[in-house]
Amino acid sequence: MGPDFYAENGNELYDLLHGMEADIGNMLNFILPDWVPHPAALRLKEKKDRVGAIFSERLKERETHPEDWVEANEHISYTLNDHATAHLKDFYAAHHTLLMFAAHTSTVASISWTILELIKSPARFNSLRQDLLQDSNRQSSPHLQAFLKETGRCYSGISMLRLARQTIDVPTTDITIPMPPLYLYLLISLTMTLTFILTPINGSPSAG
C-alpha cells in the first residue's frame, strides 16, 4: 500500500482485518440479511467504515504533498496514476481489504508461517534441511508434509463455522457429511446470539 499506510495505520489495519474475519464468519451473517443490525453486523460495519476512513485520510495527505509520490513504486501510487483506475479511488478501501484477505489466507501466508516456525526452532529446521537434501522426491517428503500440515492446524487462514444444508457424499471416498438437524442450527444461533448480546460494542450510536 505504501510506507505511509504502514507507518501510520499498519497495526490498526492488521487488527481490523482480523476483526472483520471473525465477524464475517459469524453464524448470524449466514442466516440473516445484512441489513439486520445484530452485533456482528454492527461490528463489521464499524470496522469497514474505519478502513474507509483510513484510506480517505492517507489519500488526502498524499494530495497535499503530491511531490513526495511522483516516483513512488507501490500499488496505490500506480493505481492513482493509471487513467483506468484513478477515478475509482473511492473503492480503494474495499479493493485493498480484499487484497489483504487474499494475502492473509493464501499459500503465501502458509509458507510464511511455516518459515517463521522453522526459524524459531533451529533444530527442527536443520532436521528438515538434512531430510530434504537426502530425499530425491522432496515435494512428497513426509517430514515436509508434516510441517506444512502442522502449520495449517496452528495458523488457519479463515476461522468460520460451516454447516451442510444437505447430506453430502464426498466423491471417490466413503465419507458422508450429514446435514445437521434443525435444532442444532437453532441451538448454535441461540448460543452465539447470547454471546454477542453479552459482548460490549465500542462506538457511538450516532456515528455514521
JSON list of C-alpha atoms in Angstrom, two decimals:
[
{"chain": "A", "resi": 1, "resn": "MET", "atom": "CA", "xyz": [0.00, 0.00, 0.00]},
{"chain": "A", "resi": 2, "resn": "GLY", "atom": "CA", "xyz": [2.85, 2.36, 0.68]},
{"chain": "A", "resi": 3, "resn": "PRO", "atom": "CA", "xyz": [5.09, 3.40, 3.59]},
{"chain": "A", "resi": 4, "resn": "ASP", "atom": "CA", "xyz": [2.58, 6.00, 4.80]},
{"chain": "A", "resi": 5, "resn": "PHE", "atom": "CA", "xyz": [-0.10, 3.36, 5.36]},
{"chain": "A", "resi": 6, "resn": "TYR", "atom": "CA", "xyz": [2.28, 1.02, 7.16]},
{"chain": "A", "resi": 7, "resn": "ALA", "atom": "CA", "xyz": [3.80, 3.74, 9.33]},
{"chain": "A", "resi": 8, "resn": "GLU", "atom": "CA", "xyz": [0.55, 5.43, 10.33]},
{"chain": "A", "resi": 9, "resn": "ASN", "atom": "CA", "xyz": [-2.03, 2.64, 10.29]},
{"chain": "A", "resi": 10, "resn": "GLY", "atom": "CA", "xyz": [-0.29, -0.70, 9.74]},
{"chain": "A", "resi": 11, "resn": "ASN", "atom": "CA", "xyz": [-1.07, -2.22, 13.14]},
{"chain": "A", "resi": 12, "resn": "GLU", "atom": "CA", "xyz": [-4.60, -0.86, 13.16]},
{"chain": "A", "resi": 13, "resn": "LEU", "atom": "CA", "xyz": [-5.34, -2.27, 9.70]},
{"chain": "A", "resi": 14, "resn": "TYR", "atom": "CA", "xyz": [-4.00, -5.63, 10.82]},
{"chain": "A", "resi": 15, "resn": "ASP", "atom": "CA", "xyz": [-6.32, -5.65, 13.84]},
{"chain": "A", "resi": 16, "resn": "LEU", "atom": "CA", "xyz": [-9.27, -4.51, 11.72]},
{"chain": "A", "resi": 17, "resn": "LEU", "atom": "CA", "xyz": [-8.62, -7.31, 9.26]},
{"chain": "A", "resi": 18, "resn": "HIS", "atom": "CA", "xyz": [-8.72, -9.94, 11.99]},
{"chain": "A", "resi": 19, "resn": "GLY", "atom": "CA", "xyz": [-11.82, -8.36, 13.50]},
{"chain": "A", "resi": 20, "resn": "MET", "atom": "CA", "xyz": [-13.63, -8.40, 10.16]},
{"chain": "A", "resi": 21, "resn": "GLU", "atom": "CA", "xyz": [-12.60, -12.01, 9.62]},
{"chain": "A", "resi": 22, "resn": "ALA", "atom": "CA", "xyz": [-14.17, -13.02, 12.92]},
{"chain": "A", "resi": 23, "resn": "ASP", "atom": "CA", "xyz": [-17.40, -11.15, 12.25]},
{"chain": "A", "resi": 24, "resn": "ILE", "atom": "CA", "xyz": [-17.74, -12.32, 8.64]},
{"chain": "A", "resi": 25, "resn": "GLY", "atom": "CA", "xyz": [-17.61, -15.92, 9.85]},
{"chain": "A", "resi": 26, "resn": "ASN", "atom": "CA", "xyz": [-20.34, -15.31, 12.40]},
{"chain": "A", "resi": 27, "resn": "MET", "atom": "CA", "xyz": [-23.33, -17.64, 12.14]},
{"chain": "A", "resi": 28, "resn": "LEU", "atom": "CA", "xyz": [-25.81, -14.76, 12.18]},
{"chain": "A", "resi": 29, "resn": "ASN", "atom": "CA", "xyz": [-24.27, -13.36, 9.00]},
{"chain": "A", "resi": 30, "resn": "PHE", "atom": "CA", "xyz": [-25.16, -16.62, 7.26]},
{"chain": "A", "resi": 31, "resn": "ILE", "atom": "CA", "xyz": [-28.79, -16.76, 8.33]},
{"chain": "A", "resi": 32, "resn": "LEU", "atom": "CA", "xyz": [-29.76, -13.06, 8.48]},
{"chain": "A", "resi": 33, "resn": "PRO", "atom": "CA", "xyz": [-29.77, -10.40, 5.73]},
{"chain": "A", "resi": 34, "resn": "ASP", "atom": "CA", "xyz": [-27.03, -7.78, 6.03]},
{"chain": "A", "resi": 35, "resn": "TRP", "atom": "CA", "xyz": [-29.48, -5.02, 6.97]},
{"chain": "A", "resi": 36, "resn": "VAL", "atom": "CA", "xyz": [-30.45, -6.72, 10.26]},
{"chain": "A", "resi": 37, "resn": "PRO", "atom": "CA", "xyz": [-28.50, -4.82, 12.96]},
{"chain": "A", "resi": 38, "resn": "HIS", "atom": "CA", "xyz": [-27.25, -7.76, 15.01]},
{"chain": "A", "resi": 39, "resn": "PRO", "atom": "CA", "xyz": [-24.00, -7.26, 16.98]},
{"chain": "A", "resi": 40, "resn": "ALA", "atom": "CA", "xyz": [-21.67, -8.99, 14.49]},
{"chain": "A", "resi": 41, "resn": "ALA", "atom": "CA", "xyz": [-23.08, -6.94, 11.60]},
{"chain": "A", "resi": 42, "resn": "LEU", "atom": "CA", "xyz": [-22.70, -3.72, 13.58]},
{"chain": "A", "resi": 43, "resn": "ARG", "atom": "CA", "xyz": [-19.11, -4.53, 14.46]},
{"chain": "A", "resi": 44, "resn": "LEU", "atom": "CA", "xyz": [-18.36, -5.44, 10.85]},
{"chain": "A", "resi": 45, "resn": "LYS", "atom": "CA", "xyz": [-19.82, -2.18, 9.57]},
{"chain": "A", "resi": 46, "resn": "GLU", "atom": "CA", "xyz": [-17.85, -0.21, 12.14]},
{"chain": "A", "resi": 47, "resn": "LYS", "atom": "CA", "xyz": [-14.60, -1.85, 11.02]},
{"chain": "A", "resi": 48, "resn": "LYS", "atom": "CA", "xyz": [-15.37, -1.38, 7.31]},
{"chain": "A", "resi": 49, "resn": "ASP", "atom": "CA", "xyz": [-16.12, 2.29, 7.93]},
{"chain": "A", "resi": 50, "resn": "ARG", "atom": "CA", "xyz": [-12.85, 2.68, 9.81]},
{"chain": "A", "resi": 51, "resn": "VAL", "atom": "CA", "xyz": [-10.87, 1.15, 6.94]},
{"chain": "A", "resi": 52, "resn": "GLY", "atom": "CA", "xyz": [-12.60, 3.57, 4.59]},
{"chain": "A", "resi": 53, "resn": "ALA", "atom": "CA", "xyz": [-11.70, 6.48, 6.87]},
{"chain": "A", "resi": 54, "resn": "ILE", "atom": "CA", "xyz": [-8.05, 5.40, 6.99]},
{"chain": "A", "resi": 55, "resn": "PHE", "atom": "CA", "xyz": [-7.85, 5.35, 3.21]},
{"chain": "A", "resi": 56, "resn": "SER", "atom": "CA", "xyz": [-9.52, 8.75, 2.98]},
{"chain": "A", "resi": 57, "resn": "GLU", "atom": "CA", "xyz": [-7.04, 10.20, 5.47]},
{"chain": "A", "resi": 58, "resn": "ARG", "atom": "CA", "xyz": [-3.99, 8.80, 3.73]},
{"chain": "A", "resi": 59, "resn": "LEU", "atom": "CA", "xyz": [-5.14, 9.76, 0.22]},
{"chain": "A", "resi": 60, "resn": "LYS", "atom": "CA", "xyz": [-5.94, 13.31, 1.32]},
{"chain": "A", "resi": 61, "resn": "GLU", "atom": "CA", "xyz": [-2.49, 13.53, 2.90]},
{"chain": "A", "resi": 62, "resn": "ARG", "atom": "CA", "xyz": [-0.95, 12.43, -0.40]},
{"chain": "A", "resi": 63, "resn": "GLU", "atom": "CA", "xyz": [-2.91, 15.10, -2.24]},
{"chain": "A", "resi": 64, "resn": "THR", "atom": "CA", "xyz": [-1.36, 17.79, -0.04]},
{"chain": "A", "resi": 65, "resn": "HIS", "atom": "CA", "xyz": [2.17, 16.56, -0.82]},
{"chain": "A", "resi": 66, "resn": "PRO", "atom": "CA", "xyz": [2.00, 15.11, -4.35]},
{"chain": "A", "resi": 67, "resn": "GLU", "atom": "CA", "xyz": [5.70, 15.74, -4.93]},
{"chain": "A", "resi": 68, "resn": "ASP", "atom": "CA", "xyz": [6.55, 13.01, -2.40]},
{"chain": "A", "resi": 69, "resn": "TRP", "atom": "CA", "xyz": [4.84, 10.37, -4.52]},
{"chain": "A", "resi": 70, "resn": "VAL", "atom": "CA", "xyz": [5.96, 11.21, -8.05]},
{"chain": "A", "resi": 71, "resn": "GLU", "atom": "CA", "xyz": [8.36, 8.28, -8.27]},
{"chain": "A", "resi": 72, "resn": "ALA", "atom": "CA", "xyz": [6.75, 6.03, -5.67]},
{"chain": "A", "resi": 73, "resn": "ASN", "atom": "CA", "xyz": [6.83, 2.38, -6.65]},
{"chain": "A", "resi": 74, "resn": "GLU", "atom": "CA", "xyz": [3.84, 0.86, -4.86]},
{"chain": "A", "resi": 75, "resn": "HIS", "atom": "CA", "xyz": [0.33, -0.25, -5.73]},
{"chain": "A", "resi": 76, "resn": "ILE", "atom": "CA", "xyz": [-1.70, 2.77, -4.64]},
{"chain": "A", "resi": 77, "resn": "SER", "atom": "CA", "xyz": [0.54, 5.25, -6.46]},
{"chain": "A", "resi": 78, "resn": "TYR", "atom": "CA", "xyz": [0.31, 3.10, -9.57]},
{"chain": "A", "resi": 79, "resn": "THR", "atom": "CA", "xyz": [-3.49, 2.96, -9.47]},
{"chain": "A", "resi": 80, "resn": "LEU", "atom": "CA", "xyz": [-3.72, 6.70, -8.78]},
{"chain": "A", "resi": 81, "resn": "ASN", "atom": "CA", "xyz": [-1.58, 7.44, -11.84]},
{"chain": "A", "resi": 82, "resn": "ASP", "atom": "CA", "xyz": [-3.29, 4.96, -14.14]},
{"chain": "A", "resi": 83, "resn": "HIS", "atom": "CA", "xyz": [-6.18, 6.57, -16.04]},
{"chain": "A", "resi": 84, "resn": "ALA", "atom": "CA", "xyz": [-8.07, 3.27, -15.91]},
{"chain": "A", "resi": 85, "resn": "THR", "atom": "CA", "xyz": [-8.16, 3.19, -12.10]},
{"chain": "A", "resi": 86, "resn": "ALA", "atom": "CA", "xyz": [-7.52, 6.74, -10.86]},
{"chain": "A", "resi": 87, "resn": "HIS", "atom": "CA", "xyz": [-11.24, 7.60, -10.85]},
{"chain": "A", "resi": 88, "resn": "LEU", "atom": "CA", "xyz": [-12.00, 4.55, -8.68]},
{"chain": "A", "resi": 89, "resn": "LYS", "atom": "CA", "xyz": [-10.21, 5.79, -5.57]},
{"chain": "A", "resi": 90, "resn": "ASP", "atom": "CA", "xyz": [-13.46, 5.76, -3.58]},
{"chain": "A", "resi": 91, "resn": "PHE", "atom": "CA", "xyz": [-13.30, 1.97, -3.90]},
{"chain": "A", "resi": 92, "resn": "TYR", "atom": "CA", "xyz": [-9.64, 1.60, -2.92]},
{"chain": "A", "resi": 93, "resn": "ALA", "atom": "CA", "xyz": [-10.52, 0.69, 0.67]},
{"chain": "A", "resi": 94, "resn": "ALA", "atom": "CA", "xyz": [-12.73, -2.22, -0.42]},
{"chain": "A", "resi": 95, "resn": "HIS", "atom": "CA", "xyz": [-10.20, -3.29, -3.04]},
{"chain": "A", "resi": 96, "resn": "HIS", "atom": "CA", "xyz": [-7.31, -3.39, -0.59]},
{"chain": "A", "resi": 97, "resn": "THR", "atom": "CA", "xyz": [-9.41, -5.11, 2.05]},
{"chain": "A", "resi": 98, "resn": "LEU", "atom": "CA", "xyz": [-9.92, -7.95, -0.43]},
{"chain": "A", "resi": 99, "resn": "LEU", "atom": "CA", "xyz": [-6.20, -7.96, -1.21]},
{"chain": "A", "resi": 100, "resn": "MET", "atom": "CA", "xyz": [-5.35, -8.17, 2.50]},
{"chain": "A", "resi": 101, "resn": "PHE", "atom": "CA", "xyz": [-7.76, -11.06, 2.97]},
{"chain": "A", "resi": 102, "resn": "ALA", "atom": "CA", "xyz": [-6.26, -12.82, -0.05]},
{"chain": "A", "resi": 103, "resn": "ALA", "atom": "CA", "xyz": [-2.72, -12.39, 1.27]},
{"chain": "A", "resi": 104, "resn": "HIS", "atom": "CA", "xyz": [-3.79, -13.49, 4.73]},
{"chain": "A", "resi": 105, "resn": "THR", "atom": "CA", "xyz": [-5.46, -16.70, 3.58]},
{"chain": "A", "resi": 106, "resn": "SER", "atom": "CA", "xyz": [-3.28, -17.68, 0.62]},
{"chain": "A", "resi": 107, "resn": "THR", "atom": "CA", "xyz": [-0.49, -20.19, 0.10]},
{"chain": "A", "resi": 108, "resn": "VAL", "atom": "CA", "xyz": [1.96, -17.32, 0.61]},
{"chain": "A", "resi": 109, "resn": "ALA", "atom": "CA", "xyz": [0.68, -16.87, 4.16]},
{"chain": "A", "resi": 110, "resn": "SER", "atom": "CA", "xyz": [1.03, -20.59, 4.89]},
{"chain": "A", "resi": 111, "resn": "ILE", "atom": "CA", "xyz": [4.60, -20.62, 3.58]},
{"chain": "A", "resi": 112, "resn": "SER", "atom": "CA", "xyz": [5.45, -17.55, 5.64]},
{"chain": "A", "resi": 113, "resn": "TRP", "atom": "CA", "xyz": [4.11, -19.10, 8.84]},
{"chain": "A", "resi": 114, "resn": "THR", "atom": "CA", "xyz": [6.00, -22.34, 8.15]},
{"chain": "A", "resi": 115, "resn": "ILE", "atom": "CA", "xyz": [9.27, -20.47, 7.62]},
{"chain": "A", "resi": 116, "resn": "LEU", "atom": "CA", "xyz": [8.69, -18.41, 10.75]},
{"chain": "A", "resi": 117, "resn": "GLU", "atom": "CA", "xyz": [8.15, -21.51, 12.88]},
{"chain": "A", "resi": 118, "resn": "LEU", "atom": "CA", "xyz": [11.24, -23.20, 11.42]},
{"chain": "A", "resi": 119, "resn": "ILE", "atom": "CA", "xyz": [13.34, -20.11, 12.15]},
{"chain": "A", "resi": 120, "resn": "LYS", "atom": "CA", "xyz": [12.12, -20.22, 15.75]},
{"chain": "A", "resi": 121, "resn": "SER", "atom": "CA", "xyz": [13.26, -23.84, 16.01]},
{"chain": "A", "resi": 122, "resn": "PRO", "atom": "CA", "xyz": [16.78, -24.26, 14.54]},
{"chain": "A", "resi": 123, "resn": "ALA", "atom": "CA", "xyz": [16.92, -27.95, 15.49]},
{"chain": "A", "resi": 124, "resn": "ARG", "atom": "CA", "xyz": [13.77, -28.76, 13.53]},
{"chain": "A", "resi": 125, "resn": "PHE", "atom": "CA", "xyz": [14.93, -26.56, 10.65]},
{"chain": "A", "resi": 126, "resn": "ASN", "atom": "CA", "xyz": [18.25, -28.42, 10.39]},
{"chain": "A", "resi": 127, "resn": "SER", "atom": "CA", "xyz": [16.48, -31.76, 10.68]},
{"chain": "A", "resi": 128, "resn": "LEU", "atom": "CA", "xyz": [14.14, -30.87, 7.81]},
{"chain": "A", "resi": 129, "resn": "ARG", "atom": "CA", "xyz": [17.01, -29.49, 5.74]},
{"chain": "A", "resi": 130, "resn": "GLN", "atom": "CA", "xyz": [19.01, -32.70, 6.09]},
{"chain": "A", "resi": 131, "resn": "ASP", "atom": "CA", "xyz": [15.96, -34.77, 5.25]},
{"chain": "A", "resi": 132, "resn": "LEU", "atom": "CA", "xyz": [15.29, -32.78, 2.07]},
{"chain": "A", "resi": 133, "resn": "LEU", "atom": "CA", "xyz": [18.93, -32.98, 0.99]},
{"chain": "A", "resi": 134, "resn": "GLN", "atom": "CA", "xyz": [18.79, -36.76, 1.22]},
{"chain": "A", "resi": 135, "resn": "ASP", "atom": "CA", "xyz": [15.34, -37.20, -0.32]},
{"chain": "A", "resi": 136, "resn": "SER", "atom": "CA", "xyz": [15.23, -37.26, -4.12]},
{"chain": "A", "resi": 137, "resn": "ASN", "atom": "CA", "xyz": [11.46, -36.67, -4.12]},
{"chain": "A", "resi": 138, "resn": "ARG", "atom": "CA", "xyz": [11.41, -33.58, -1.91]},
{"chain": "A", "resi": 139, "resn": "GLN", "atom": "CA", "xyz": [7.85, -32.49, -2.64]},
{"chain": "A", "resi": 140, "resn": "SER", "atom": "CA", "xyz": [6.42, -35.68, -1.15]},
{"chain": "A", "resi": 141, "resn": "SER", "atom": "CA", "xyz": [8.77, -35.74, 1.84]},
{"chain": "A", "resi": 142, "resn": "PRO", "atom": "CA", "xyz": [6.78, -36.95, 4.89]},
{"chain": "A", "resi": 143, "resn": "HIS", "atom": "CA", "xyz": [8.89, -34.65, 7.04]},
{"chain": "A", "resi": 144, "resn": "LEU", "atom": "CA", "xyz": [7.99, -31.60, 4.95]},
{"chain": "A", "resi": 145, "resn": "GLN", "atom": "CA", "xyz": [4.33, -32.60, 4.72]},
{"chain": "A", "resi": 146, "resn": "ALA", "atom": "CA", "xyz": [4.18, -32.92, 8.50]},
{"chain": "A", "resi": 147, "resn": "PHE", "atom": "CA", "xyz": [5.49, -29.37, 8.93]},
{"chain": "A", "resi": 148, "resn": "LEU", "atom": "CA", "xyz": [3.03, -27.97, 6.38]},
{"chain": "A", "resi": 149, "resn": "LYS", "atom": "CA", "xyz": [0.07, -29.76, 7.96]},
{"chain": "A", "resi": 150, "resn": "GLU", "atom": "CA", "xyz": [1.05, -28.57, 11.41]},
{"chain": "A", "resi": 151, "resn": "THR", "atom": "CA", "xyz": [1.24, -25.01, 10.09]},
{"chain": "A", "resi": 152, "resn": "GLY", "atom": "CA", "xyz": [-2.27, -25.36, 8.68]},
{"chain": "A", "resi": 153, "resn": "ARG", "atom": "CA", "xyz": [-3.51, -26.69, 12.00]},
{"chain": "A", "resi": 154, "resn": "CYS", "atom": "CA", "xyz": [-1.98, -23.87, 14.06]},
{"chain": "A", "resi": 155, "resn": "TYR", "atom": "CA", "xyz": [-2.50, -20.98, 11.63]},
{"chain": "A", "resi": 156, "resn": "SER", "atom": "CA", "xyz": [-5.78, -21.45, 9.85]},
{"chain": "A", "resi": 157, "resn": "GLY", "atom": "CA", "xyz": [-6.32, -18.83, 7.17]},
{"chain": "A", "resi": 158, "resn": "ILE", "atom": "CA", "xyz": [-10.02, -18.34, 7.91]},
{"chain": "A", "resi": 159, "resn": "SER", "atom": "CA", "xyz": [-11.91, -19.31, 11.02]},
{"chain": "A", "resi": 160, "resn": "MET", "atom": "CA", "xyz": [-15.61, -19.81, 10.48]},
{"chain": "A", "resi": 161, "resn": "LEU", "atom": "CA", "xyz": [-18.38, -22.34, 11.04]},
{"chain": "A", "resi": 162, "resn": "ARG", "atom": "CA", "xyz": [-19.94, -24.05, 8.04]},
{"chain": "A", "resi": 163, "resn": "LEU", "atom": "CA", "xyz": [-22.87, -26.41, 8.25]},
{"chain": "A", "resi": 164, "resn": "ALA", "atom": "CA", "xyz": [-24.07, -28.61, 5.40]},
{"chain": "A", "resi": 165, "resn": "ARG", "atom": "CA", "xyz": [-27.54, -27.78, 4.10]},
{"chain": "A", "resi": 166, "resn": "GLN", "atom": "CA", "xyz": [-28.00, -31.33, 2.89]},
{"chain": "A", "resi": 167, "resn": "THR", "atom": "CA", "xyz": [-26.30, -34.68, 3.28]},
{"chain": "A", "resi": 168, "resn": "ILE", "atom": "CA", "xyz": [-23.25, -34.81, 1.01]},
{"chain": "A", "resi": 169, "resn": "ASP", "atom": "CA", "xyz": [-21.25, -37.80, -0.19]},
{"chain": "A", "resi": 170, "resn": "VAL", "atom": "CA", "xyz": [-17.64, -36.85, -0.88]},
{"chain": "A", "resi": 171, "resn": "PRO", "atom": "CA", "xyz": [-16.71, -38.15, -4.36]},
{"chain": "A", "resi": 172, "resn": "THR", "atom": "CA", "xyz": [-14.23, -41.06, -4.60]},
{"chain": "A", "resi": 173, "resn": "THR", "atom": "CA", "xyz": [-14.39, -41.62, -0.83]},
{"chain": "A", "resi": 174, "resn": "ASP", "atom": "CA", "xyz": [-16.59, -43.37, 1.71]},
{"chain": "A", "resi": 175, "resn": "ILE", "atom": "CA", "xyz": [-17.07, -40.11, 3.60]},
{"chain": "A", "resi": 176, "resn": "THR", "atom": "CA", "xyz": [-20.58, -38.75, 4.12]},
{"chain": "A", "resi": 177, "resn": "ILE", "atom": "CA", "xyz": [-21.17, -35.32, 5.62]},
{"chain": "A", "resi": 178, "resn": "PRO", "atom": "CA", "xyz": [-24.60, -35.38, 7.29]},
{"chain": "A", "resi": 179, "resn": "MET", "atom": "CA", "xyz": [-26.96, -32.44, 7.38]},
{"chain": "A", "resi": 180, "resn": "PRO", "atom": "CA", "xyz": [-27.25, -31.24, 10.99]},
{"chain": "A", "resi": 181, "resn": "PRO", "atom": "CA", "xyz": [-30.76, -31.40, 12.43]},
{"chain": "A", "resi": 182, "resn": "LEU", "atom": "CA", "xyz": [-32.71, -28.15, 12.65]},
{"chain": "A", "resi": 183, "resn": "TYR", "atom": "CA", "xyz": [-32.40, -28.00, 16.42]},
{"chain": "A", "resi": 184, "resn": "LEU", "atom": "CA", "xyz": [-28.61, -27.82, 16.07]},
{"chain": "A", "resi": 185, "resn": "TYR", "atom": "CA", "xyz": [-28.89, -24.71, 13.88]},
{"chain": "A", "resi": 186, "resn": "LEU", "atom": "CA", "xyz": [-31.24, -23.15, 16.40]},
{"chain": "A", "resi": 187, "resn": "LEU", "atom": "CA", "xyz": [-29.02, -24.09, 19.34]},
{"chain": "A", "resi": 188, "resn": "ILE", "atom": "CA", "xyz": [-25.90, -22.64, 17.71]},
{"chain": "A", "resi": 189, "resn": "SER", "atom": "CA", "xyz": [-27.74, -19.47, 16.68]},
{"chain": "A", "resi": 190, "resn": "LEU", "atom": "CA", "xyz": [-29.15, -19.00, 20.18]},
{"chain": "A", "resi": 191, "resn": "THR", "atom": "CA", "xyz": [-25.76, -19.59, 21.82]},
{"chain": "A", "resi": 192, "resn": "MET", "atom": "CA", "xyz": [-23.98, -17.15, 19.54]},
{"chain": "A", "resi": 193, "resn": "THR", "atom": "CA", "xyz": [-26.74, -14.57, 19.88]},
{"chain": "A", "resi": 194, "resn": "LEU", "atom": "CA", "xyz": [-26.49, -14.65, 23.67]},
{"chain": "A", "resi": 195, "resn": "THR", "atom": "CA", "xyz": [-22.70, -14.39, 23.42]},
{"chain": "A", "resi": 196, "resn": "PHE", "atom": "CA", "xyz": [-22.92, -11.30, 21.24]},
{"chain": "A", "resi": 197, "resn": "ILE", "atom": "CA", "xyz": [-25.58, -9.69, 23.40]},
{"chain": "A", "resi": 198, "resn": "LEU", "atom": "CA", "xyz": [-23.22, -10.00, 26.35]},
{"chain": "A", "resi": 199, "resn": "THR", "atom": "CA", "xyz": [-20.28, -8.66, 24.33]},
{"chain": "A", "resi": 200, "resn": "PRO", "atom": "CA", "xyz": [-19.99, -4.87, 24.61]},
{"chain": "A", "resi": 201, "resn": "ILE", "atom": "CA", "xyz": [-19.76, -2.88, 21.39]},
{"chain": "A", "resi": 202, "resn": "ASN", "atom": "CA", "xyz": [-17.45, 0.11, 21.45]},
{"chain": "A", "resi": 203, "resn": "GLY", "atom": "CA", "xyz": [-18.58, 3.11, 19.47]},
{"chain": "A", "resi": 204, "resn": "SER", "atom": "CA", "xyz": [-21.10, 5.89, 19.34]},
{"chain": "A", "resi": 205, "resn": "PRO", "atom": "CA", "xyz": [-24.65, 5.05, 18.17]},
{"chain": "A", "resi": 206, "resn": "SER", "atom": "CA", "xyz": [-24.77, 8.41, 16.42]},
{"chain": "A", "resi": 207, "resn": "ALA", "atom": "CA", "xyz": [-21.61, 7.78, 14.39]},
{"chain": "A", "resi": 208, "resn": "GLY", "atom": "CA", "xyz": [-22.18, 7.43, 10.65]}
]
